[in-house]
Coordinates of N, CA and C in Angstrom, one line a residue:
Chain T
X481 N -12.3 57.3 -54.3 CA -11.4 57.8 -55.3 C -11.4 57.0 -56.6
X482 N -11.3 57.5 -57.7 CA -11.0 56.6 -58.7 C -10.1 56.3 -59.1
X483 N -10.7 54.5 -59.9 CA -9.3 54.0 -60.1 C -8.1 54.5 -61.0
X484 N -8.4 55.3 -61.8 CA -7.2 56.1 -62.6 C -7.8 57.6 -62.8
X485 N -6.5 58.3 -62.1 CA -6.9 59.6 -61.8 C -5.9 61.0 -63.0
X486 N -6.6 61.6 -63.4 CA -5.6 62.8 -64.3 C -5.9 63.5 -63.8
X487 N -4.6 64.4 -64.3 CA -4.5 65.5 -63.9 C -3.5 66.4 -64.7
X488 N -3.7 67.5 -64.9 CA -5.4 68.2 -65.0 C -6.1 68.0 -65.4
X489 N -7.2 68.1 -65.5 CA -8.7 68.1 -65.6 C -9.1 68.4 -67.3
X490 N -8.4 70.5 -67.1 CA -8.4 71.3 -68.0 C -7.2 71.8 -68.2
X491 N -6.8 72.3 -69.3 CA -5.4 73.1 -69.3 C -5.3 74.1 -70.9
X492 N -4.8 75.3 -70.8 CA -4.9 75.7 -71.6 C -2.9 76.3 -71.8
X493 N -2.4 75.9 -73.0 CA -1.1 76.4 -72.9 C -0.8 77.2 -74.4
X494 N 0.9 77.5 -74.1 CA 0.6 78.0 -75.4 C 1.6 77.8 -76.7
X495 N 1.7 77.9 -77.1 CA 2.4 77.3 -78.6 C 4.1 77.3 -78.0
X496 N 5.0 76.2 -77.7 CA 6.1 76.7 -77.8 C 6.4 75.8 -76.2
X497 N 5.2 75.8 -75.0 CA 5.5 75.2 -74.5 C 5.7 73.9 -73.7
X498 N 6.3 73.7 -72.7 CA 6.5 72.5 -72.0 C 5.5 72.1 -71.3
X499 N 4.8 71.0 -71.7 CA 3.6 70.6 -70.4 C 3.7 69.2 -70.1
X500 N 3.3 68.9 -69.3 CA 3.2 67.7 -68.8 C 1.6 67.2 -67.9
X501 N 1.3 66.3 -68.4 CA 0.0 65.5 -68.0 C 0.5 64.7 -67.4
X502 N -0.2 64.2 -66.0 CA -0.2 63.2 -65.2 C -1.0 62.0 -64.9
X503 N -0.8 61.0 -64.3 CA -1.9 59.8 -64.6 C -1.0 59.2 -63.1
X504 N -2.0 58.3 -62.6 CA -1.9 57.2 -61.1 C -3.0 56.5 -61.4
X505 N -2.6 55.5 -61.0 CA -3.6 54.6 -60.5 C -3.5 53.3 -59.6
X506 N -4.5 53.3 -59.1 CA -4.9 52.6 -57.9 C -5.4 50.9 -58.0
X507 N -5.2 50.6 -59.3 CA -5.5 48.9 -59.3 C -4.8 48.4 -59.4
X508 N -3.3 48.7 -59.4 CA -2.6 47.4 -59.4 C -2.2 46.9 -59.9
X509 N -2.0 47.3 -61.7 CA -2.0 46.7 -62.9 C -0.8 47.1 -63.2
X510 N 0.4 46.8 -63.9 CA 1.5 47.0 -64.7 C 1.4 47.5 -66.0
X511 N 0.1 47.4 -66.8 CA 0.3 48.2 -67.8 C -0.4 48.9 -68.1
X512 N 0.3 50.5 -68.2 CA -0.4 51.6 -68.5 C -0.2 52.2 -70.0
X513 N -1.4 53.2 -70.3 CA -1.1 53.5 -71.7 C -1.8 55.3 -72.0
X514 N -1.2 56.1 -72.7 CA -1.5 57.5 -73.3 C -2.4 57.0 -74.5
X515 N -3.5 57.7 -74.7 CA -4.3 57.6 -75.6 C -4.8 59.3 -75.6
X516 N -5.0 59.2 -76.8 CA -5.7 61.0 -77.4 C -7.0 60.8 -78.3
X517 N -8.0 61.5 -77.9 CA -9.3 61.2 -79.0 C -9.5 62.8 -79.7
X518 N -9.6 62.8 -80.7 CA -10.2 63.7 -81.8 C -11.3 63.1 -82.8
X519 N -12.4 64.6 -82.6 CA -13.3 64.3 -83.2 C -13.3 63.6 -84.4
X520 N -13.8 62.5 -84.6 CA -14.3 62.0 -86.3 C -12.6 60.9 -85.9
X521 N -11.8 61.1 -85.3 CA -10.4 60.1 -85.6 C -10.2 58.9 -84.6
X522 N -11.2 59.1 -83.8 CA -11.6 57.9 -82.5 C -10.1 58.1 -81.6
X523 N -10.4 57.4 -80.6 CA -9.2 57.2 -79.7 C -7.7 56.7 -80.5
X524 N -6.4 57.2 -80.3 CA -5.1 56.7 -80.7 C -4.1 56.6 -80.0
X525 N -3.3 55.1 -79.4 CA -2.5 55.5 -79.1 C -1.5 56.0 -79.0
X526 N -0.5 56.6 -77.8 CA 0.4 57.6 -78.3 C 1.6 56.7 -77.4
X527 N 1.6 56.2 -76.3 CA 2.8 56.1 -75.8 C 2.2 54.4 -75.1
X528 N 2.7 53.0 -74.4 CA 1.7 52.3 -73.4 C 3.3 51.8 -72.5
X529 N 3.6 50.9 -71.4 CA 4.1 50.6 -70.9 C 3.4 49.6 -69.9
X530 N 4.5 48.4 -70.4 CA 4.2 47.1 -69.8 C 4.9 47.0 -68.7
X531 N 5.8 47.4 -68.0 CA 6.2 47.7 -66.4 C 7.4 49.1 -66.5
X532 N 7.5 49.0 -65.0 CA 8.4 50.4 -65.1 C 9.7 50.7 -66.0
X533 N 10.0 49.5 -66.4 CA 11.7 49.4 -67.6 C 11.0 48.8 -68.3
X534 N 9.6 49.2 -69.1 CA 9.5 49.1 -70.6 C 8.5 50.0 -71.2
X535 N 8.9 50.5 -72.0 CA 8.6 51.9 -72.7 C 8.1 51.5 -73.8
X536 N 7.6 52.1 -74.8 CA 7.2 51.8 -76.2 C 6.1 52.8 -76.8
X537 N 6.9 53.0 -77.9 CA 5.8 54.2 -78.7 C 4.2 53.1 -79.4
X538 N 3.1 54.3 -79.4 CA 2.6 53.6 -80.1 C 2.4 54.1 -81.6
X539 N 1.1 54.7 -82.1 CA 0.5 54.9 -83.4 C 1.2 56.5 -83.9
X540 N 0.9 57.8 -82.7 CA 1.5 59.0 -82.9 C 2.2 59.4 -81.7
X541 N 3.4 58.9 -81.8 CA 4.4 59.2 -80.5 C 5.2 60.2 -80.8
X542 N 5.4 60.8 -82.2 CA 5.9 62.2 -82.3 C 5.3 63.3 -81.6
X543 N 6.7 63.8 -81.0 CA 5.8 65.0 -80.4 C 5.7 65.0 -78.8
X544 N 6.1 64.1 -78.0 CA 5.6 63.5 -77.3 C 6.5 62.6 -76.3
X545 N 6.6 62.3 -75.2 CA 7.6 62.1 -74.3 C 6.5 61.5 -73.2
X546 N 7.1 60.1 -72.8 CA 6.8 59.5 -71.3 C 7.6 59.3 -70.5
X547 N 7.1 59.0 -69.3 CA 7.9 58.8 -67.9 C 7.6 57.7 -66.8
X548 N 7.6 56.7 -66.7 CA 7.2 55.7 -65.9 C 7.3 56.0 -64.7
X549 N 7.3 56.3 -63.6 CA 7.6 57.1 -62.3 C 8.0 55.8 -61.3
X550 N 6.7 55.0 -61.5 CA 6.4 53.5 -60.3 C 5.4 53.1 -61.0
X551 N 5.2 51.9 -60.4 CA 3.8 50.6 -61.3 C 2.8 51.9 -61.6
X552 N 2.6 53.1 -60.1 CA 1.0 53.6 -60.4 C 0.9 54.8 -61.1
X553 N 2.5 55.6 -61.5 CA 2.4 56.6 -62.4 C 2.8 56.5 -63.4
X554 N 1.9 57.6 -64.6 CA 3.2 57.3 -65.9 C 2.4 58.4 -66.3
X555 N 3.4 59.3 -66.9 CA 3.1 60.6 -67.3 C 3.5 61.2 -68.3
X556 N 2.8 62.1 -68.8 CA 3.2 62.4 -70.7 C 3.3 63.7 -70.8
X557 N 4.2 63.8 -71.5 CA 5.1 65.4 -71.6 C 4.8 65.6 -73.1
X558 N 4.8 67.4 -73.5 CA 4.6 67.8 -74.5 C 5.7 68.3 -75.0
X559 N 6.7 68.3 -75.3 CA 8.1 69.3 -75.1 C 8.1 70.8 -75.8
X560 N 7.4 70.9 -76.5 CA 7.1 72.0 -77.1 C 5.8 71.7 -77.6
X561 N 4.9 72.6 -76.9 CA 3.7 72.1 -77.6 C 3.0 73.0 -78.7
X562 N 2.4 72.8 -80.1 CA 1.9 72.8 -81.0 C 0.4 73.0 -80.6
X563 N -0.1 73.8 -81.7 CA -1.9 73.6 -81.8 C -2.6 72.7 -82.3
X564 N -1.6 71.5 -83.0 CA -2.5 70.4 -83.7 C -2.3 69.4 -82.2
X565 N -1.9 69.6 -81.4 CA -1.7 68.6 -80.4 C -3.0 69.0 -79.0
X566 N -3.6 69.9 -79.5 CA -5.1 70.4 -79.0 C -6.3 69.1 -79.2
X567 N -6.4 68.2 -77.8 CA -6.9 66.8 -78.2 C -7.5 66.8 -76.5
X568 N -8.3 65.7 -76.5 CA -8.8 65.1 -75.9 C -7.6 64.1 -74.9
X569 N -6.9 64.2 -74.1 CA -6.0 63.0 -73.8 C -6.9 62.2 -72.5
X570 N -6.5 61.0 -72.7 CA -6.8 59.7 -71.9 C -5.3 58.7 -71.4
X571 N -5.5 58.3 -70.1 CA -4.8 57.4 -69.3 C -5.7 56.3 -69.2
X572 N -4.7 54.8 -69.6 CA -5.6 54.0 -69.0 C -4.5 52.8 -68.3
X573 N -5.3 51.7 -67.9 CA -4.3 50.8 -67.1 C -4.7 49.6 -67.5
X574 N -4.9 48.8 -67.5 CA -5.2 47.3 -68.2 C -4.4 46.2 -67.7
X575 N -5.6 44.7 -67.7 CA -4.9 43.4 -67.3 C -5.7 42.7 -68.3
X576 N -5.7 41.2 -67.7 CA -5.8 40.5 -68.2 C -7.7 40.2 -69.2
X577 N -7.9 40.6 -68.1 CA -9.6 41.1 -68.2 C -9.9 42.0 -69.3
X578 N -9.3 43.4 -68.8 CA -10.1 44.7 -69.5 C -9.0 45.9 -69.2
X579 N -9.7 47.2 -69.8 CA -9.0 48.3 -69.2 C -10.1 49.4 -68.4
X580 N -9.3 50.0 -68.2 CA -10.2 51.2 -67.2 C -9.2 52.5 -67.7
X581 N -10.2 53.4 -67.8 CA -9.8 55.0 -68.1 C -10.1 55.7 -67.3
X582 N -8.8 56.8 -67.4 CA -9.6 57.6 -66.4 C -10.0 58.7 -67.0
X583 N -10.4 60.2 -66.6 CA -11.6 61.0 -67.1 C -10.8 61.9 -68.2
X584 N -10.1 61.6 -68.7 CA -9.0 62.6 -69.4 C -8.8 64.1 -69.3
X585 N -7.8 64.9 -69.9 CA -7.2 65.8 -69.5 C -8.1 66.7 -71.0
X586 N -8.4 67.7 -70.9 CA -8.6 68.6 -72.3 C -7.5 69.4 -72.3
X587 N -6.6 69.3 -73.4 CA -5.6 70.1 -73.5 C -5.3 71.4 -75.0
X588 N -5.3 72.0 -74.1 CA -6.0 73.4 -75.7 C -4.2 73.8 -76.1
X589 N -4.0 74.1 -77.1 CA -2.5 74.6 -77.4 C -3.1 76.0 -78.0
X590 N -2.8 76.9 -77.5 CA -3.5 78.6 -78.8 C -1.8 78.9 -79.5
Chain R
X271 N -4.2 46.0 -92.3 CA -3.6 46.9 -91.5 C -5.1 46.9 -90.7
X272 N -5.2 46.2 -89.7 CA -6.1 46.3 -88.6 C -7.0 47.8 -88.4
X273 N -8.2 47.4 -88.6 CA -8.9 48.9 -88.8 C -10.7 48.4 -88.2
X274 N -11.3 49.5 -87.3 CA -12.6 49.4 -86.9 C -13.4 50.4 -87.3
X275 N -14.5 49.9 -88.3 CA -14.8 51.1 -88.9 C -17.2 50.9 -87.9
X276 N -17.3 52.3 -87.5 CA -18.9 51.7 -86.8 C -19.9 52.7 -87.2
X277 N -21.0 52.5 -87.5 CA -22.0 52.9 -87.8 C -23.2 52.8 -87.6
X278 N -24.1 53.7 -86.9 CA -23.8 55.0 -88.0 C -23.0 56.0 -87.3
X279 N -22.5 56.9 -87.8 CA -21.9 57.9 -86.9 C -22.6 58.6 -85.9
X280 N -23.9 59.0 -86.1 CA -25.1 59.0 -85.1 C -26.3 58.4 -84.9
X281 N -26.9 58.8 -84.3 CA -28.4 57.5 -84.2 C -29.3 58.4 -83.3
X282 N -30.2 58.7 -83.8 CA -31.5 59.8 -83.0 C -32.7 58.3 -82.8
X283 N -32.8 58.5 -81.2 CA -34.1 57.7 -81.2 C -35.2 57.9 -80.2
X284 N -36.1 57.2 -80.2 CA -37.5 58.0 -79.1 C -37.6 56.9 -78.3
X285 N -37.6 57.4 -76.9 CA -37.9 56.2 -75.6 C -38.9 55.3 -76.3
X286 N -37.9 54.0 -76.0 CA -38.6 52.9 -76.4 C -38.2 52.3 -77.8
X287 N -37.7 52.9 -78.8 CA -37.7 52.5 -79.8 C -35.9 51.7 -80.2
X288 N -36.4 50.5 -80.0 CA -35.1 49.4 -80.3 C -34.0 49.5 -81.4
X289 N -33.1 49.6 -81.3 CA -32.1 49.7 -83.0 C -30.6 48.6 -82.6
X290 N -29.6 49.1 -83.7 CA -29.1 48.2 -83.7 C -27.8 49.0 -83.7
X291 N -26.4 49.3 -83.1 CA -25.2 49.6 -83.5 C -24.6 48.7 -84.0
X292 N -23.8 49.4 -85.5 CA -22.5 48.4 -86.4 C -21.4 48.7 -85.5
X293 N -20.6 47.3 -85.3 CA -18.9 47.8 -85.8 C -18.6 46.3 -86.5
X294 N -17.8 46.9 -87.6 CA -17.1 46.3 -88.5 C -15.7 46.4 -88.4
X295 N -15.0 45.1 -88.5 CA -13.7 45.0 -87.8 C -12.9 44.4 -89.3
X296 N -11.0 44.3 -89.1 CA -10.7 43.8 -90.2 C -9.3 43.7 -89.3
X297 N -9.0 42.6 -88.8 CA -7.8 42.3 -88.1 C -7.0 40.9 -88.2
X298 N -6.0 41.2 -88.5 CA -5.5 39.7 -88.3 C -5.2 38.6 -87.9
X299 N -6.0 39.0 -86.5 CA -5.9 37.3 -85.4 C -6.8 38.6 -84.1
X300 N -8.2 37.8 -84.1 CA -9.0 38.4 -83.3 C -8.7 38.1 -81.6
X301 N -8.3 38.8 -80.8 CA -8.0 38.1 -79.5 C -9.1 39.1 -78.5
X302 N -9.8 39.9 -79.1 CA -11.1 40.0 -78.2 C -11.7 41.6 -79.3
X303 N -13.2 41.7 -79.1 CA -13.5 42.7 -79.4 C -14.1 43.1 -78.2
X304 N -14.3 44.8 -77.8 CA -14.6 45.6 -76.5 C -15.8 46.5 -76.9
X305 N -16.8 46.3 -76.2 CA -17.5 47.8 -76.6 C -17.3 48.5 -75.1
X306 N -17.2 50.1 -75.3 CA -17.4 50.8 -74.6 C -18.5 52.2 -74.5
X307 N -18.9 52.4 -73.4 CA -19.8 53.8 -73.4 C -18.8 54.8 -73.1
X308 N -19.3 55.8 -73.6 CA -18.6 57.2 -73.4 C -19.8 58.6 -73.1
X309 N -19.9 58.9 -72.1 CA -20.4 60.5 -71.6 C -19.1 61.1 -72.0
X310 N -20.2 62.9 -72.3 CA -19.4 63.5 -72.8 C -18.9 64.2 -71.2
X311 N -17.4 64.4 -71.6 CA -16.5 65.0 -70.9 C -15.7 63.6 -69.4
X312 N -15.9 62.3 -70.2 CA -15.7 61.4 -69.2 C -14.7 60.4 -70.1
X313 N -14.1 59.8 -69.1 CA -13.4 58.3 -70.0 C -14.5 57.5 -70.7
X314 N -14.0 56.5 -71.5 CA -14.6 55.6 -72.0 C -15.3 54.2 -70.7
X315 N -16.2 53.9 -70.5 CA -16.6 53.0 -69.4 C -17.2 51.5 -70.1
X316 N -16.1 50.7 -69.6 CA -16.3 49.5 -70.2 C -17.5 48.8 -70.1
X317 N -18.3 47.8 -71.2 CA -19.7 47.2 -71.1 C -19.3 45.9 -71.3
X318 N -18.8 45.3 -72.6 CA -18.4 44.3 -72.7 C -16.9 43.8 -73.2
X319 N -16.7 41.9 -73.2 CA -15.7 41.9 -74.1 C -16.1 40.7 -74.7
X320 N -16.0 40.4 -76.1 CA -16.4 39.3 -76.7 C -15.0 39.1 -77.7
X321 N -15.1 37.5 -77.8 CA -13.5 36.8 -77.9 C -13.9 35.9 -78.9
X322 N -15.0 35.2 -79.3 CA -15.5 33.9 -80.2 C -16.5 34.5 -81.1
X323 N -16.2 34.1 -82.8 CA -18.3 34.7 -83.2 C -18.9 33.8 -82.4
X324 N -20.1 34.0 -82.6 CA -21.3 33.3 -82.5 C -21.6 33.4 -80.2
X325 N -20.3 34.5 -79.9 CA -20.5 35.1 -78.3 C -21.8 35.6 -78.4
X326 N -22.6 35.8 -77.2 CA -23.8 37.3 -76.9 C -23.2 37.5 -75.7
X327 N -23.3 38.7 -75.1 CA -23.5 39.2 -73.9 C -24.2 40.3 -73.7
X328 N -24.7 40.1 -72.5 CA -26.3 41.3 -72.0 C -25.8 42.0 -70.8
X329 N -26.1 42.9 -71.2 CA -26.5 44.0 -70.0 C -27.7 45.0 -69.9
X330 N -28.2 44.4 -68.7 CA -29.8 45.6 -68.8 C -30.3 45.6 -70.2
X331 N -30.5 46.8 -70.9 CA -31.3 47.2 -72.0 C -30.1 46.9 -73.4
X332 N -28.4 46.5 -73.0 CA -27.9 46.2 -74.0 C -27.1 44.9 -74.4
X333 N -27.0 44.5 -75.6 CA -26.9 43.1 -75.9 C -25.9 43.1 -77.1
X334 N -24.4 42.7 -76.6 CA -23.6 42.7 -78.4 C -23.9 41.4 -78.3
X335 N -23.2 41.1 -80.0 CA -23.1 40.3 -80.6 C -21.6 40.0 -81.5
X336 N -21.4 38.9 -81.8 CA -20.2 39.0 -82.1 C -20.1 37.6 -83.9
X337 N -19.6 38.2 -84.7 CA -19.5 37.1 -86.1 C -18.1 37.2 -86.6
X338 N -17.3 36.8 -87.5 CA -16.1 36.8 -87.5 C -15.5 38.2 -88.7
X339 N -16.8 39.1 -88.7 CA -16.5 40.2 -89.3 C -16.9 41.2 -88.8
X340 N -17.9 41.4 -87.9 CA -18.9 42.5 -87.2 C -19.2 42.0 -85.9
X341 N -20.0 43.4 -85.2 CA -20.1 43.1 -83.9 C -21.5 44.2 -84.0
X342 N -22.5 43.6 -83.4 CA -23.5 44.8 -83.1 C -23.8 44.8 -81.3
X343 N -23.6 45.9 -81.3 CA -24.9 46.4 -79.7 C -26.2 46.1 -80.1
X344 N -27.1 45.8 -79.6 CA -28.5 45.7 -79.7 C -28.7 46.6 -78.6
X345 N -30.0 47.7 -79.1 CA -30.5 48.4 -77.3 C -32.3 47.8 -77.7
X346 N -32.5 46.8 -76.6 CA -33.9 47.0 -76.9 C -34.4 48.3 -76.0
X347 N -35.5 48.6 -76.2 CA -36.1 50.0 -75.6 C -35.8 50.8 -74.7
X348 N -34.7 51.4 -75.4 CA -33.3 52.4 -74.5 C -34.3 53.8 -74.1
X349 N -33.6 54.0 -73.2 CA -34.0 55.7 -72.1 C -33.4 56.2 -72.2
X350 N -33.3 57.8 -72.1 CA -32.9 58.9 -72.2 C -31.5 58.9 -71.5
X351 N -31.6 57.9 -70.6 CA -30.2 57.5 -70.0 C -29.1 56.9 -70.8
X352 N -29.7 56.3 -71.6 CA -28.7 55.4 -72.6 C -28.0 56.1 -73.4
X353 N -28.3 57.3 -73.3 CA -27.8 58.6 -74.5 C -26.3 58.5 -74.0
X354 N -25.4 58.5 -75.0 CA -23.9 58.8 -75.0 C -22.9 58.1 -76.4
X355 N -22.1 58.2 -76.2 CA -21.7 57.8 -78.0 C -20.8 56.1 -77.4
X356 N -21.1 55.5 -78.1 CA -20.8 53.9 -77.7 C -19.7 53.8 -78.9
X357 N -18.6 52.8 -78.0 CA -17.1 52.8 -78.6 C -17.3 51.3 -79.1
X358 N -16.5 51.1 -80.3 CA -15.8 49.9 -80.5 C -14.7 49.7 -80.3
X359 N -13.9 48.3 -80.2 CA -12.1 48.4 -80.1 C -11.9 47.0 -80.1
X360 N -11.2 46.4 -81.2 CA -10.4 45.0 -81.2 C -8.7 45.2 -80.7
X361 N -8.6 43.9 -80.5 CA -7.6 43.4 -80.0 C -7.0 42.8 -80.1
X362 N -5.5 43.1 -81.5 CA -5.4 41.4 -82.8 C -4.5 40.5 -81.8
X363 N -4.5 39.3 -82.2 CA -3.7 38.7 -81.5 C -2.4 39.1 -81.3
X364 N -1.4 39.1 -80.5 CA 0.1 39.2 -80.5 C 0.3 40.8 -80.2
X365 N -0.8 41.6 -80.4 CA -1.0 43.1 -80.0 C -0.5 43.0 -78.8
X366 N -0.3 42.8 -78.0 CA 0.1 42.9 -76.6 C -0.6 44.2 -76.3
X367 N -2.3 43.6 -75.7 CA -3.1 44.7 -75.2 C -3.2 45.7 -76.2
X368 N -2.7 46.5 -77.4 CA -2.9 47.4 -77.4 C -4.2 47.6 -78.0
X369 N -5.0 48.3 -77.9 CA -6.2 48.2 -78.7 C -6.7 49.3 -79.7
X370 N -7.6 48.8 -81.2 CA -7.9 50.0 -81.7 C -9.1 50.5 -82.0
X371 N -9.1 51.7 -81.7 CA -10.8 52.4 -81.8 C -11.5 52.5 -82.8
X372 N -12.6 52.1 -82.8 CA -13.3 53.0 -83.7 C -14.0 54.2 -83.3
X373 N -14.2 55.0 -84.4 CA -14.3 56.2 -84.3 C -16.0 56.5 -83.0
X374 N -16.7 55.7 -82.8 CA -18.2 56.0 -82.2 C -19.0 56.0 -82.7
X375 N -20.1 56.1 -82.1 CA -21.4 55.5 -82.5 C -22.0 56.9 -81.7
X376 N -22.5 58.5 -82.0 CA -23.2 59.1 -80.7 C -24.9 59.1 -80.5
X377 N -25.4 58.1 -79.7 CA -26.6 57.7 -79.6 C -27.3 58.8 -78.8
X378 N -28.4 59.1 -79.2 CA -29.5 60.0 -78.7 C -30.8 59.4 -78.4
X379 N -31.0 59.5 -76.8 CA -32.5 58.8 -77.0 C -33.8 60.0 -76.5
X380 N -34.5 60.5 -77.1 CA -34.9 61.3 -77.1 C -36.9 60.6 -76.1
X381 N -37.3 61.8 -75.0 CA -38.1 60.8 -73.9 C -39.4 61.3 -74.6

């Protein structure tokens, strides 16, 4: 299994709605983080969390909603979702070392 | 305002033929720089981390480097395997982890 898993994979929604992306992982680390890549704008963060009671926006957290579940989930909500929010999303988890991602979510808004 | 800018945006090359990836960094208290590989349709997969100029670290066919303004990959005589777009990302001090991208590097090695 890998160590940080999303879900879904793929997803296609549509202008207006509620979605939510999911993330777990399996190493053991306390801090997790929402990241979105668009072409030509490189990876940005959007949400990260250094244990389950601490939350923190990052670079483009408008728009955008988290949820700490337990150490191994943390999950990101769209509350109404938009077409410019049509991105590449990534979960990652990180210590003292490094981070690890997992395979991100494609999320289309029409 | 902390920023990682890398070049070139692409890089076409033929089995065997050695080059060099930029990243140019501009942060205000360096607490590590990261490169990563990226396949398309995959997370980012980490290669190195370099924390001092004057660091090297090697892997197989790749080798950064690190000075107190840039950071290069070296590929000596990369394979068709090496193909995928390679990430930058510093890590200023007091950031607490968070790190920032630069936009990629997407390498092509053509056999």
């Amino acid at each position: 299994d890998a160590d940080v898993t999303q879900t879904p994979r793929n997803r296609i929604t549509k202008t207006g709605k509620r979605i939510m992306l999911e993330c777990s992982q399996t190493k053991g680390h306390d801090r997790m983080y929402w990241y979105r890549q668009d072409p030509g704008l490189g990876l940005r963060l959007i949400y990260y969390s250094f244990d389950v009671k601490d939350i923190n926006k990052g670079e483009i957290s408008d728009g955008y909603s988290v949820s700490r579940q337990a150490q191994a989930k943390f999950s990101l909500s769209l509350e109404s979702a938009i077409p410019n929010q049509t991105a590449l999303y990534f979960c990652a988890t990180s210590d003292a070392i490094g981070y690890t991602f997992g395979s991100g979510t494609r999320l289309t808004v029409v | 305002e902390d920023q990682v800018t890398q070049s070139p945006e692409a890089l076409r090359l033929q089995e065997g033929e050695s080059s060099s990836l930029n990243c140019s960094y501009t942060v205000s208290g360096l607490r590590g720089l990261f490169w990563y590989r990226q396949d398309p349709g995959k997370g980012p997969e980490f290669l190195f981390t370099l924390y001092s100029a004057g660091e090297e670290k090697e892997k197989e066919r790749l080798k950064a480097t690190l000075t107190k303004k840039e950071s290069f990959l070296h590929i000596t005589a990369p394979k068709p395997e090496d193909s995928a777009t390679y990430l930058c990302a510093v890590q200023a001090l007091g950031a607490t982890n968070k790190l920032i991208f630069g936009t990629g590097t997407l390498l092509a090695v053509q056999p």
